[in-house]
């Protein structure tokens, strides 16, 4: 099962993608996580990506597409995967479709987690990320057991640079201009599924499971 998660930054698609990956036994592939791991490890890719990410801009397509095409060709992805944060532009979606078509495959579902902008801005200001393992939490909706300490690894929690309010506004604008057109793109392919992302995250997950079966 090959699944794409769509939705504005902060719509909760990462949280849902992780749960889908767990339930269906497929890898969760997050381009944001891949870039953050590269930044942490000080790679060339990380250095290039950081300048865009810190401004809330998209990393150029040419730095993203090959990375994802290689990743989905790996052994653990042979029964499917859930892509989180990719594609984010029409050229990225076309590149993915073209790479899959070469091996006679296609995306099965594009799940759009719908949340209005007002809710997004409120949510993002409460997001916290672990500096050590990258785990994400929310002070209100998904709090850690101990304040500011990661449940998974004991690392310190911070508000990521790209979750700062000014950056969030840029990210939303970028989302509307460059990523939202994908809703129409996958709708035309007949694989778009919409879920209400404003409800409790367990209910969002149940709605997704109803779709995936
Ligand atoms: P995310 O964790 O998915 O919200 O991604 C964080 C940041 O990484 C984004 O704001 C972009 O700067 C960059 N990024 C992640 N995925 C992509 C992508 N598919 N295309 C371009 N930039 C991306």
XYZ file of N, CA, C and O and ligand atoms in Angstrom:
875
model
N 0.839 -1.189 0.000
C 0.000 0.000 0.000
C 0.882 1.252 0.000
O 1.694 1.440 0.892
N 0.727 2.073 -1.021
C 1.548 3.294 -1.100
C 0.646 4.491 -0.818
O -0.336 4.719 -1.530
N 1.005 5.203 0.238
C 0.132 6.265 0.727
C 0.896 7.585 0.777
O 2.051 7.620 1.200
N 0.205 8.644 0.365
C 0.762 9.995 0.476
C -0.093 10.760 1.478
O -1.325 10.703 1.412
N 0.550 11.460 2.389
C -0.177 12.304 3.324
C -0.118 13.746 2.831
O 0.970 14.279 2.611
N -1.298 14.354 2.666
C -1.353 15.762 2.285
C -1.947 16.557 3.440
O -2.663 16.011 4.277
N -1.658 17.851 3.435
C -2.212 18.701 4.488
C -1.223 19.799 4.793
O -0.034 19.671 4.520
N -1.732 20.883 5.382
C -0.869 22.020 5.714
C 0.159 21.589 6.753
O -0.052 20.602 7.466
N 1.255 22.351 6.864
C 2.199 22.049 7.937
C 1.467 22.212 9.272
O 0.726 23.173 9.450
N 1.599 21.224 10.139
C 0.921 21.325 11.431
C -0.470 20.730 11.433
O -1.176 20.770 12.443
N -0.900 20.136 10.327
C -2.240 19.527 10.271
C -2.278 18.201 11.029
O -3.349 17.640 11.256
N -1.115 17.710 11.411
C -1.058 16.437 12.155
C -0.765 15.253 11.254
O -0.915 14.107 11.662
N -0.303 15.520 10.032
C -0.092 14.393 9.113
C 1.080 13.510 9.535
O 1.064 12.312 9.298
N 2.064 14.109 10.209
C 3.200 13.314 10.692
C 2.774 12.300 11.746
O 3.151 11.125 11.684
N 1.962 12.764 12.683
C 1.458 11.889 13.744
C 0.643 10.750 13.137
O 0.812 9.581 13.501
N -0.232 11.092 12.194
C -1.069 10.064 11.554
C -0.218 9.111 10.720
O -0.433 7.896 10.718
N 0.786 9.666 10.037
C 1.641 8.826 9.191
C 2.358 7.774 10.043
O 2.462 6.611 9.639
N 2.824 8.176 11.213
C 3.519 7.223 12.098
C 2.582 6.096 12.508
O 2.958 4.925 12.538
N 1.335 6.460 12.829
C 0.379 5.429 13.273
C -0.013 4.494 12.129
O -0.187 3.293 12.321
N -0.134 5.056 10.936
C -0.448 4.224 9.763
C 0.695 3.234 9.539
O 0.480 2.039 9.330
N 1.935 3.754 9.609
C 3.122 2.917 9.371
C 3.139 1.742 10.354
O 3.391 0.598 9.971
N 2.827 2.051 11.604
C 2.833 1.018 12.652
C 1.750 -0.028 12.390
O 2.009 -1.226 12.407
N 0.535 0.448 12.109
C -0.583 -0.480 11.940
C -0.423 -1.388 10.715
O -0.741 -2.569 10.765
N 0.073 -0.821 9.622
C 0.140 -1.597 8.381
C 1.528 -2.192 8.112
O 1.727 -2.841 7.081
N 2.466 -1.946 9.043
C 3.802 -2.540 8.919
C 4.578 -2.064 7.704
O 5.246 -2.842 7.026
N 4.447 -0.773 7.408
C 5.173 -0.189 6.269
C 6.020 0.983 6.790
O 5.684 1.564 7.815
N 7.119 1.330 6.096
C 7.936 2.430 6.614
C 7.266 3.800 6.481
O 6.521 4.045 5.522
N 7.561 4.646 7.450
C 7.119 6.045 7.446
C 8.284 6.854 6.892
O 9.355 6.878 7.481
N 8.079 7.490 5.748
C 9.164 8.237 5.118
C 8.829 9.727 5.158
O 7.921 10.186 4.467
N 9.540 10.441 6.012
C 9.301 11.875 6.171
C 10.503 12.641 5.626
O 11.613 12.505 6.146
N 10.276 13.448 4.593
C 11.395 14.208 4.020
C 11.899 15.241 5.035
O 13.104 15.481 5.113
N 10.990 15.818 5.823
C 11.416 16.769 6.863
C 12.373 16.089 7.840
O 13.418 16.642 8.192
N 12.030 14.852 8.268
C 12.909 14.106 9.190
C 14.255 13.801 8.535
O 15.301 13.883 9.175
N 14.222 13.458 7.250
C 15.474 13.142 6.543
C 16.371 14.386 6.507
O 17.564 14.311 6.807
N 15.760 15.534 6.202
C 16.562 16.772 6.187
C 17.090 17.108 7.575
O 18.251 17.484 7.732
N 16.228 16.952 8.589
C 16.684 17.295 9.953
C 17.817 16.376 10.393
O 18.761 16.815 11.036
N 17.754 15.094 10.018
C 18.841 14.168 10.367
C 20.126 14.601 9.659
O 21.218 14.555 10.244
N 20.001 15.060 8.409
C 21.179 15.529 7.673
C 21.763 16.802 8.289
O 22.978 16.975 8.323
N 20.877 17.671 8.776
C 21.356 18.900 9.428
C 22.127 18.530 10.699
O 23.231 19.017 10.944
N 21.543 17.606 11.465
C 22.165 17.188 12.719
C 23.543 16.565 12.467
O 24.486 16.790 13.222
N 23.634 15.800 11.388
C 24.903 15.132 11.083
C 25.870 16.016 10.289
O 26.949 15.571 9.904
N 25.439 17.247 10.007
C 26.327 18.196 9.332
C 26.683 17.824 7.896
O 27.756 18.182 7.423
N 25.791 17.123 7.196
C 26.095 16.732 5.805
C 25.939 17.931 4.863
O 25.318 18.939 5.220
N 26.468 17.777 3.651
C 26.318 18.819 2.624
C 24.839 19.073 2.340
O 24.399 20.215 2.248
N 24.073 17.984 2.201
C 22.635 18.120 1.940
C 21.973 18.906 3.071
O 21.162 19.805 2.835
N 22.343 18.564 4.301
C 21.784 19.254 5.474
C 22.086 20.745 5.439
O 21.202 21.570 5.706
N 23.315 21.091 5.085
C 23.703 22.515 5.044
C 22.878 23.262 4.003
O 22.402 24.364 4.241
N 22.716 22.625 2.847
C 21.929 23.269 1.780
C 20.472 23.423 2.218
O 19.869 24.471 2.047
N 19.895 22.350 2.764
C 18.469 22.350 3.115
C 18.170 23.366 4.219
O 17.125 24.027 4.199
N 19.080 23.503 5.172
C 18.812 24.346 6.352
C 18.494 25.794 5.979
O 17.599 26.407 6.567
N 19.194 26.328 4.981
C 18.976 27.736 4.628
C 17.523 27.955 4.173
O 16.934 28.981 4.462
N 16.968 26.982 3.488
C 15.562 27.095 3.046
C 14.611 26.853 4.210
O 13.645 27.577 4.407
N 14.887 25.802 4.960
C 13.970 25.392 6.033
C 13.804 26.481 7.093
O 12.706 26.727 7.567
N 14.910 27.126 7.449
C 14.847 28.156 8.493
C 13.969 29.335 8.096
O 13.475 30.059 8.946
N 13.778 29.516 6.798
C 12.920 30.623 6.336
C 11.491 30.173 6.080
O 10.652 30.961 5.668
N 11.243 28.887 6.229
C 9.910 28.371 5.933
C 9.702 28.152 4.442
O 8.575 27.956 3.982
N 10.788 28.204 3.669
C 10.691 27.970 2.217
C 10.849 26.485 1.922
O 11.285 25.717 2.783
N 10.501 26.091 0.699
C 10.706 24.700 0.307
C 12.143 24.502 -0.169
O 12.720 25.380 -0.801
N 12.692 23.346 0.113
C 13.984 22.940 -0.420
C 13.763 22.686 -1.922
O 12.712 22.150 -2.297
N 14.694 23.085 -2.788
C 14.449 22.912 -4.234
C 14.158 21.448 -4.612
O 14.743 20.528 -4.039
N 13.264 21.289 -5.598
C 12.836 19.947 -6.026
C 14.010 19.010 -6.299
O 13.978 17.838 -5.938
N 15.075 19.552 -6.946
C 16.181 18.651 -7.336
C 16.913 18.054 -6.144
O 17.567 17.029 -6.261
N 16.794 18.700 -4.968
C 17.444 18.135 -3.774
C 16.559 17.088 -3.094
O 17.003 16.371 -2.218
N 15.289 17.047 -3.471
C 14.333 16.188 -2.767
C 13.995 14.931 -3.568
O 13.908 13.831 -3.010
N 13.781 15.112 -4.871
C 13.205 14.040 -5.686
C 14.071 12.770 -5.681
O 13.573 11.682 -5.357
N 15.368 12.895 -5.975
C 16.216 11.698 -6.053
C 16.281 10.979 -4.718
O 16.289 9.747 -4.654
N 16.325 11.804 -3.676
C 16.373 11.267 -2.318
C 15.183 10.334 -2.053
O 15.333 9.219 -1.558
N 14.001 10.779 -2.446
C 12.791 9.996 -2.190
C 12.713 8.797 -3.141
O 12.374 7.686 -2.710
N 13.056 9.019 -4.402
C 12.999 7.918 -5.369
C 13.935 6.780 -4.918
O 13.578 5.606 -4.971
N 15.118 7.133 -4.411
C 16.053 6.112 -3.895
C 15.490 5.435 -2.646
O 15.594 4.223 -2.482
N 14.890 6.242 -1.793
C 14.398 5.699 -0.514
C 13.263 4.686 -0.730
O 13.235 3.638 -0.094
N 12.329 5.003 -1.652
C 11.193 4.092 -1.855
C 11.600 2.823 -2.613
O 10.838 1.862 -2.672
N 12.818 2.841 -3.184
C 13.292 1.640 -3.899
C 13.980 0.664 -2.948
O 14.384 -0.429 -3.356
N 14.127 1.046 -1.679
C 14.818 0.158 -0.737
C 13.939 -1.020 -0.327
O 12.716 -0.967 -0.403
N 14.619 -2.066 0.118
C 13.992 -3.348 0.434
C 12.785 -3.217 1.394
O 11.737 -3.803 1.162
N 12.940 -2.422 2.443
C 11.863 -2.340 3.452
C 10.603 -1.677 2.906
O 9.548 -1.732 3.532
N 10.710 -1.045 1.715
C 9.555 -0.339 1.155
C 8.853 -1.160 0.066
O 7.969 -0.659 -0.620
N 9.240 -2.430 -0.064
C 8.704 -3.195 -1.201
C 7.208 -3.495 -1.064
O 6.526 -3.677 -2.066
N 6.687 -3.513 0.171
C 5.239 -3.728 0.336
C 4.463 -2.428 0.509
O 3.280 -2.450 0.846
N 5.146 -1.324 0.316
C 4.476 -0.031 0.430
C 5.153 0.870 1.443
O 6.160 0.494 2.054
N 4.579 2.059 1.605
C 5.160 3.076 2.491
C 4.156 4.196 2.659
O 3.207 4.308 1.887
N 4.395 5.005 3.679
C 3.588 6.200 3.836
C 4.528 7.401 3.752
O 5.477 7.524 4.519
N 4.282 8.232 2.746
C 5.114 9.416 2.508
C 4.514 10.606 3.235
O 3.338 10.916 3.074
N 5.353 11.259 4.019
C 4.895 12.374 4.856
C 5.757 13.600 4.514
O 6.946 13.603 4.777
N 5.139 14.587 3.885
C 5.893 15.793 3.518
C 6.429 15.742 2.096
O 7.157 16.633 1.669
N 6.092 14.718 1.379
C 6.466 14.585 -0.030
C 5.334 13.863 -0.747
O 4.849 12.866 -0.222
N 4.946 14.277 -1.942
C 5.374 15.469 -2.669
C 4.796 16.752 -2.076
O 3.750 16.726 -1.431
N 5.486 17.861 -2.346
C 5.026 19.158 -1.886
C 4.825 20.119 -3.049
O 4.401 21.259 -2.831
N 5.149 19.698 -4.249
C 4.931 20.531 -5.448
C 4.455 19.592 -6.564
O 4.675 18.375 -6.499
N 3.840 20.194 -7.579
C 3.390 19.385 -8.722
C 4.578 18.682 -9.393
O 4.500 17.472 -9.655
N 5.713 19.381 -9.647
C 6.843 18.644 -10.253
C 7.311 17.452 -9.412
O 7.689 16.412 -9.959
N 7.260 17.563 -8.085
C 7.638 16.417 -7.235
C 6.659 15.261 -7.435
O 7.052 14.095 -7.528
N 5.364 15.588 -7.507
C 4.349 14.542 -7.691
C 4.532 13.863 -9.047
O 4.445 12.630 -9.164
N 4.822 14.670 -10.060
C 5.017 14.105 -11.406
C 6.259 13.221 -11.441
O 6.250 12.161 -12.072
N 7.324 13.656 -10.740
C 8.561 12.861 -10.715
C 8.316 11.524 -10.012
O 8.819 10.482 -10.439
N 7.531 11.549 -8.938
C 7.226 10.301 -8.228
C 6.401 9.377 -9.121
O 6.700 8.185 -9.256
N 5.364 9.930 -9.742
C 4.520 9.118 -10.633
C 5.346 8.494 -11.759
O 5.165 7.324 -12.098
N 6.277 9.298 -12.304
C 7.098 8.800 -13.415
C 8.017 7.674 -12.936
O 8.158 6.652 -13.621
N 8.606 7.842 -11.749
C 9.511 6.799 -11.222
C 8.718 5.516 -10.945
O 9.192 4.409 -11.217
N 7.500 5.655 -10.428
C 6.680 4.474 -10.136
C 6.194 3.813 -11.422
O 6.159 2.582 -11.526
N 5.827 4.636 -12.404
C 5.323 4.090 -13.677
C 6.370 3.184 -14.334
O 6.034 2.166 -14.938
N 7.659 3.550 -14.174
C 8.749 2.758 -14.765
C 8.758 1.340 -14.230
O 9.211 0.421 -14.897
N 8.298 1.160 -12.992
C 8.277 -0.190 -12.420
C 6.827 -0.690 -12.306
O 6.518 -1.567 -11.494
N 5.951 -0.091 -13.125
C 4.565 -0.535 -13.192
C 3.795 -0.394 -11.886
O 2.965 -1.242 -11.553
N 4.103 0.639 -11.146
C 3.419 0.844 -9.870
C 2.789 2.221 -9.835
O 3.051 3.048 -10.703
N 1.946 2.432 -8.813
C 1.357 3.764 -8.650
C 0.963 3.982 -7.189
O 0.885 3.018 -6.415
N 0.736 5.250 -6.869
C 0.287 5.599 -5.523
C -1.144 5.089 -5.349
O -1.953 5.185 -6.265
N -1.453 4.512 -4.169
C -2.806 3.992 -3.952
C -3.751 5.028 -3.342
O -4.909 5.102 -3.719
N -3.254 5.765 -2.363
C -4.106 6.745 -1.674
C -3.353 8.033 -1.406
O -2.183 7.993 -1.012
N -4.036 9.165 -1.605
C -3.520 10.457 -1.142
C -4.519 10.934 -0.090
O -5.689 11.201 -0.413
N -4.090 10.974 1.152
C -5.002 11.330 2.246
C -4.761 12.777 2.647
O -3.658 13.136 3.068
N -5.799 13.596 2.488
C -5.671 15.006 2.844
C -6.247 15.242 4.231
O -7.435 15.037 4.456
N -5.390 15.652 5.151
C -5.824 15.960 6.519
C -6.152 17.457 6.557
O -5.266 18.301 6.503
N -7.455 17.746 6.604
C -7.906 19.135 6.459
C -7.989 19.884 7.785
O -8.711 19.455 8.695
N -7.277 20.996 7.859
C -7.334 21.864 9.049
C -7.236 23.322 8.579
O -6.327 23.666 7.829
N -8.189 24.200 9.018
C -8.115 25.605 8.600
C -6.874 26.315 9.163
O -6.373 25.937 10.226
N -6.434 27.379 8.465
C -5.221 28.112 8.860
C -5.241 28.589 10.315
O -4.216 28.527 10.998
N -6.389 29.091 10.793
C -6.452 29.626 12.177
C -6.031 28.548 13.167
O -5.275 28.800 14.107
N -6.539 27.327 12.974
C -6.198 26.235 13.889
C -4.713 25.907 13.797
O -4.071 25.597 14.789
N -4.177 25.999 12.580
C -2.771 25.642 12.356
C -1.856 26.561 13.175
O -0.944 26.093 13.852
N -2.139 27.864 13.116
C -1.265 28.827 13.797
C -1.294 28.559 15.304
O -0.250 28.526 15.959
N -2.466 28.288 15.838
C -2.591 27.971 17.266
C -1.824 26.694 17.613
O -1.092 26.637 18.594
N -1.959 25.696 16.766
C -1.311 24.412 17.040
C 0.204 24.479 16.996
O 0.887 23.888 17.821
N 0.715 25.172 15.972
C 2.173 25.146 15.755
C 2.918 25.797 16.898
O 4.037 25.408 17.214
N 2.295 26.838 17.517
C 2.997 27.528 18.598
C 3.152 26.605 19.807
O 3.992 26.839 20.662
N 2.350 25.528 19.857
C 2.450 24.590 20.979
C 3.287 23.356 20.672
O 3.440 22.469 21.516
N 3.805 23.287 19.455
C 4.602 22.104 19.091
C 5.964 22.121 19.772
O 6.570 23.174 19.912
N 6.428 20.966 20.163
C 7.781 20.857 20.723
C 8.462 19.664 20.073
O 7.817 18.644 19.805
N 9.757 19.821 19.814
C 10.508 18.723 19.198
C 11.714 18.392 20.059
O 12.302 19.275 20.694
N 12.075 17.124 20.072
C 13.219 16.679 20.868
C 14.515 16.977 20.112
O 14.644 16.615 18.948
N 15.468 17.631 20.796
C 16.743 17.949 20.134
C 17.565 16.693 19.862
O 18.400 16.670 18.965
N 17.317 15.617 20.633
C 18.133 14.407 20.460
C 17.571 13.464 19.406
O 18.268 13.084 18.477
N 16.272 13.079 19.547
C 15.759 12.039 18.632
C 14.776 12.591 17.599
O 14.337 11.863 16.717
N 14.389 13.876 17.712
C 13.474 14.451 16.720
C 12.007 14.157 16.997
O 11.136 14.585 16.237
N 11.717 13.435 18.079
C 10.326 13.127 18.440
C 9.522 14.411 18.587
O 10.064 15.421 19.030
N 8.240 14.383 18.180
C 7.439 15.607 18.274
C 6.266 15.440 19.236
O 5.671 14.361 19.334
N 5.952 16.527 19.906
C 4.885 16.548 20.914
C 4.121 17.847 20.763
O 4.477 18.699 19.961
N 3.046 17.984 21.578
C 2.316 19.250 21.629
C 1.949 19.513 23.081
O 1.453 18.600 23.756
N 2.204 20.745 23.549
C 1.997 21.021 24.976
C 0.546 20.773 25.409
O 0.299 20.430 26.544
N -0.383 20.909 24.467
C -1.796 20.719 24.813
C -2.349 19.376 24.319
O -3.008 18.666 25.066
N -2.059 19.026 23.072
C -2.715 17.855 22.476
C -1.942 16.551 22.620
O -2.506 15.472 22.455
N -0.633 16.655 22.856
C 0.168 15.431 22.943
C 1.346 15.698 23.887
O 2.503 15.683 23.479
N 1.018 15.985 25.175
C 2.086 16.405 26.088
C 2.980 15.242 26.513
O 2.563 14.082 26.482
N 4.195 15.585 26.898
C 5.111 14.578 27.443
C 4.740 14.342 28.911
O 4.052 15.160 29.520
N 5.200 13.242 29.458
C 4.888 12.937 30.863
C 5.543 13.977 31.772
O 4.943 14.464 32.722
N 6.799 14.316 31.451
C 7.512 15.342 32.210
C 7.695 16.550 31.317
O 8.120 16.402 30.158
N 7.393 17.735 31.839
C 7.435 18.933 31.014
C 8.818 19.134 30.362
O 9.845 19.064 31.050
N 8.818 19.370 29.054
C 10.056 19.673 28.304
C 11.093 18.559 28.230
O 12.248 18.801 27.899
N 10.671 17.327 28.561
C 11.593 16.185 28.476
C 10.958 15.140 27.547
O 9.804 14.765 27.737
N 11.718 14.667 26.567
C 11.192 13.696 25.601
C 10.861 12.363 26.277
O 11.706 11.808 26.985
N 9.651 11.854 26.037
C 9.242 10.554 26.607
C 10.110 9.427 26.064
O 10.424 8.477 26.767
N 10.476 9.549 24.784
C 11.167 8.429 24.128
C 12.623 8.315 24.561
O 13.116 7.208 24.794
N 13.334 9.455 24.680
C 14.789 9.354 24.910
C 15.304 10.229 26.043
O 16.496 10.220 26.329
N 14.436 11.023 26.668
C 14.894 11.873 27.780
C 15.562 13.162 27.321
O 16.069 13.932 28.134
N 15.562 13.412 25.991
C 16.191 14.631 25.447
C 15.385 15.885 25.794
O 14.237 15.810 26.251
N 16.018 17.034 25.536
C 15.374 18.320 25.828
C 14.436 18.703 24.670
O 14.751 18.464 23.505
N 13.289 19.319 25.020
C 12.343 19.724 23.970
C 12.484 21.210 23.659
O 12.706 22.015 24.553
N 12.338 21.546 22.372
C 12.415 22.951 21.936
C 11.288 23.254 20.945
O 10.664 22.341 20.400
N 11.047 24.566 20.720
C 10.187 24.996 19.613
C 11.120 25.135 18.403
O 12.035 25.949 18.420
N 10.927 24.293 17.389
C 11.832 24.298 16.238
C 11.838 25.665 15.560
O 10.825 26.348 15.540
N 12.980 26.014 14.933
C 13.056 27.280 14.202
C 11.922 27.398 13.193
O 11.332 28.455 13.027
N 11.611 26.286 12.516
C 10.575 26.388 11.481
C 9.157 26.345 12.055
O 8.191 26.439 11.317
N 9.026 26.235 13.378
C 7.704 26.356 14.008
C 7.514 27.722 14.679
O 6.491 27.976 15.312
N 8.507 28.615 14.556
C 8.370 29.970 15.105
C 7.254 30.687 14.335
O 7.114 30.491 13.128
N 6.454 31.566 15.035
C 5.263 32.147 14.394
C 5.486 32.780 13.017
O 4.695 32.529 12.102
N 6.547 33.579 12.848
C 6.773 34.229 11.545
C 7.008 33.181 10.448
O 6.527 33.300 9.320
N 7.770 32.150 10.815
C 8.088 31.096 9.859
C 6.831 30.315 9.502
O 6.631 29.923 8.354
N 5.963 30.116 10.498
C 4.716 29.379 10.254
C 3.874 30.103 9.210
O 3.322 29.485 8.302
N 3.829 31.449 9.325
C 3.045 32.220 8.342
C 3.613 32.007 6.936
O 2.863 31.803 5.989
N 4.946 32.039 6.828
C 5.566 31.781 5.516
C 5.239 30.380 5.025
O 4.941 30.175 3.846
N 5.324 29.421 5.932
C 5.089 28.029 5.527
C 3.670 27.844 5.025
O 3.427 27.093 4.084
N 2.706 28.536 5.677
C 1.309 28.410 5.239
C 1.124 29.023 3.847
O 0.416 28.456 3.007
N 1.794 30.153 3.631
C 1.690 30.784 2.312
C 2.282 29.862 1.238
O 1.676 29.658 0.179
N 3.444 29.305 1.552
C 4.097 28.366 0.622
C 3.180 27.165 0.374
O 3.015 26.702 -0.753
N 2.558 26.689 1.451
C 1.639 25.546 1.323
C 0.506 25.875 0.337
O 0.225 25.099 -0.578
N -0.136 27.035 0.530
C -1.277 27.376 -0.341
C -0.838 27.535 -1.797
O -1.535 27.102 -2.703
N 0.338 28.133 -1.989
C 0.780 28.389 -3.362
C 1.268 27.123 -4.068
O 0.970 26.898 -5.225
N 2.059 26.319 -3.351
C 2.775 25.239 -4.041
C 2.250 23.839 -3.767
O 2.372 22.957 -4.601
N 1.699 23.615 -2.570
C 1.322 22.241 -2.208
C -0.174 21.979 -2.395
O -0.561 20.894 -2.834
N -1.011 22.989 -2.108
C -2.454 22.772 -2.224
C -2.892 22.295 -3.618
O -3.833 21.488 -3.713
N -2.226 22.754 -4.689
C -2.626 22.241 -6.017
C -2.563 20.711 -6.143
O -3.188 20.137 -7.028
N -1.838 20.061 -5.219
C -1.763 18.592 -5.282
C -3.110 17.943 -4.967
O -3.375 16.812 -5.379
N -3.962 18.674 -4.243
C -5.277 18.115 -3.902
C -6.048 17.845 -5.195
O -6.624 16.773 -5.391
N -5.998 18.831 -6.077
C -6.652 18.700 -7.366
C -5.975 17.613 -8.225
O -6.641 16.817 -8.884
N -4.659 17.590 -8.164
C -3.856 16.620 -8.942
C -4.269 15.187 -8.594
O -4.540 14.366 -9.480
N -4.361 14.884 -7.282
C -4.716 13.513 -6.887
C -6.213 13.256 -6.995
O -6.637 12.121 -7.188
N -7.012 14.323 -6.887
C -8.447 14.172 -7.082
C -8.714 13.710 -8.525
O -9.515 12.797 -8.769
N -8.003 14.302 -9.470
C -8.162 13.923 -10.884
C -7.736 12.474 -11.122
O -8.247 11.818 -12.022
N -6.788 11.989 -10.316
C -6.371 10.582 -10.447
C -7.365 9.641 -9.760
O -7.224 8.420 -9.844
N -8.317 10.225 -9.010
C -9.336 9.409 -8.324
C -8.840 8.722 -7.062
O -9.466 7.780 -6.576
N -7.717 9.201 -6.492
C -7.194 8.528 -5.293
C -7.205 9.438 -4.056
O -6.679 9.071 -3.014
N -7.813 10.624 -4.200
C -7.832 11.557 -3.065
C -8.874 11.149 -2.031
O -10.015 10.858 -2.378
N -8.483 11.131 -0.763
C -9.404 10.874 0.343
C -9.242 12.004 1.343
O -8.117 12.356 1.693
N -10.369 12.569 1.786
C -10.268 13.696 2.712
C -10.717 13.283 4.106
O -11.718 12.583 4.255
N -9.965 13.719 5.114
C -10.391 13.509 6.506
C -10.349 14.849 7.240
O -9.533 15.706 6.929
N -11.248 14.981 8.226
C -11.300 16.195 9.034
C -10.194 16.112 10.084
O -10.215 15.248 10.952
N -9.233 17.024 9.978
C -8.092 16.997 10.897
C -8.288 17.834 12.143
O -7.362 17.967 12.941
N -9.492 18.407 12.320
C -9.703 19.269 13.492
C -10.182 18.476 14.701
O -10.219 18.986 15.805
N -10.592 17.225 14.492
C -11.117 16.425 15.601
C -9.964 15.749 16.358
O -8.802 15.875 15.965
N -10.291 15.065 17.449
C -9.286 14.374 18.263
C -8.419 13.460 17.386
O -8.928 12.814 16.471
N -7.109 13.390 17.688
C -6.241 12.656 16.749
C -6.550 11.161 16.668
O -6.265 10.537 15.648
N -7.169 10.602 17.720
C -7.580 9.193 17.627
C -8.727 9.042 16.620
O -8.795 8.052 15.890
N -9.616 10.045 16.604
C -10.737 10.003 15.654
C -10.256 10.212 14.217
O -10.795 9.616 13.283
N -9.233 11.064 14.064
C -8.658 11.248 12.722
C -8.104 9.898 12.254
O -8.345 9.465 11.121
N -7.415 9.220 13.162
C -6.814 7.931 12.793
C -7.887 6.905 12.420
O -7.760 6.191 11.422
N -8.988 6.873 13.201
C -10.067 5.928 12.877
C -10.646 6.207 11.495
O -10.947 5.282 10.742
N -10.788 7.496 11.177
C -11.336 7.852 9.855
C -10.387 7.349 8.747
O -10.836 6.874 7.705
N -9.086 7.438 9.005
C -8.117 6.978 8.000
C -8.179 5.461 7.850
O -8.148 4.934 6.728
N -8.297 4.760 8.979
C -8.357 3.289 8.931
C -9.613 2.825 8.179
O -9.570 1.852 7.431
N -10.711 3.557 8.353
C -11.943 3.259 7.594
C -11.677 3.311 6.084
O -12.195 2.493 5.326
N -10.851 4.271 5.682
C -10.549 4.438 4.260
C -9.624 3.327 3.763
O -9.850 2.723 2.718
N -8.576 3.055 4.569
C -7.556 2.094 4.117
C -8.012 0.653 4.260
O -7.516 -0.237 3.563
N -8.924 0.435 5.207
C -9.464 -0.910 5.423
C -8.552 -1.783 6.256
O -7.425 -1.448 6.575
P 8.154 19.040 7.523
O 8.781 18.439 8.726
O 7.576 18.039 6.580
O 7.164 20.119 7.860
O 9.336 19.757 6.688
C 10.116 20.788 7.235
C 10.769 21.608 6.129
O 11.597 20.750 5.333
C 9.827 22.257 5.139
O 9.322 23.498 5.600
C 10.719 22.410 3.917
O 11.621 23.503 4.063
C 11.542 21.131 3.957
N 10.891 20.049 3.187
C 10.421 18.865 3.662
N 9.904 18.110 2.673
C 10.055 18.827 1.532
C 9.720 18.602 0.166
N 9.096 17.476 -0.230
N 10.031 19.565 -0.732
C 10.660 20.706 -0.361
N 10.996 20.992 0.903
C 10.697 20.066 1.855
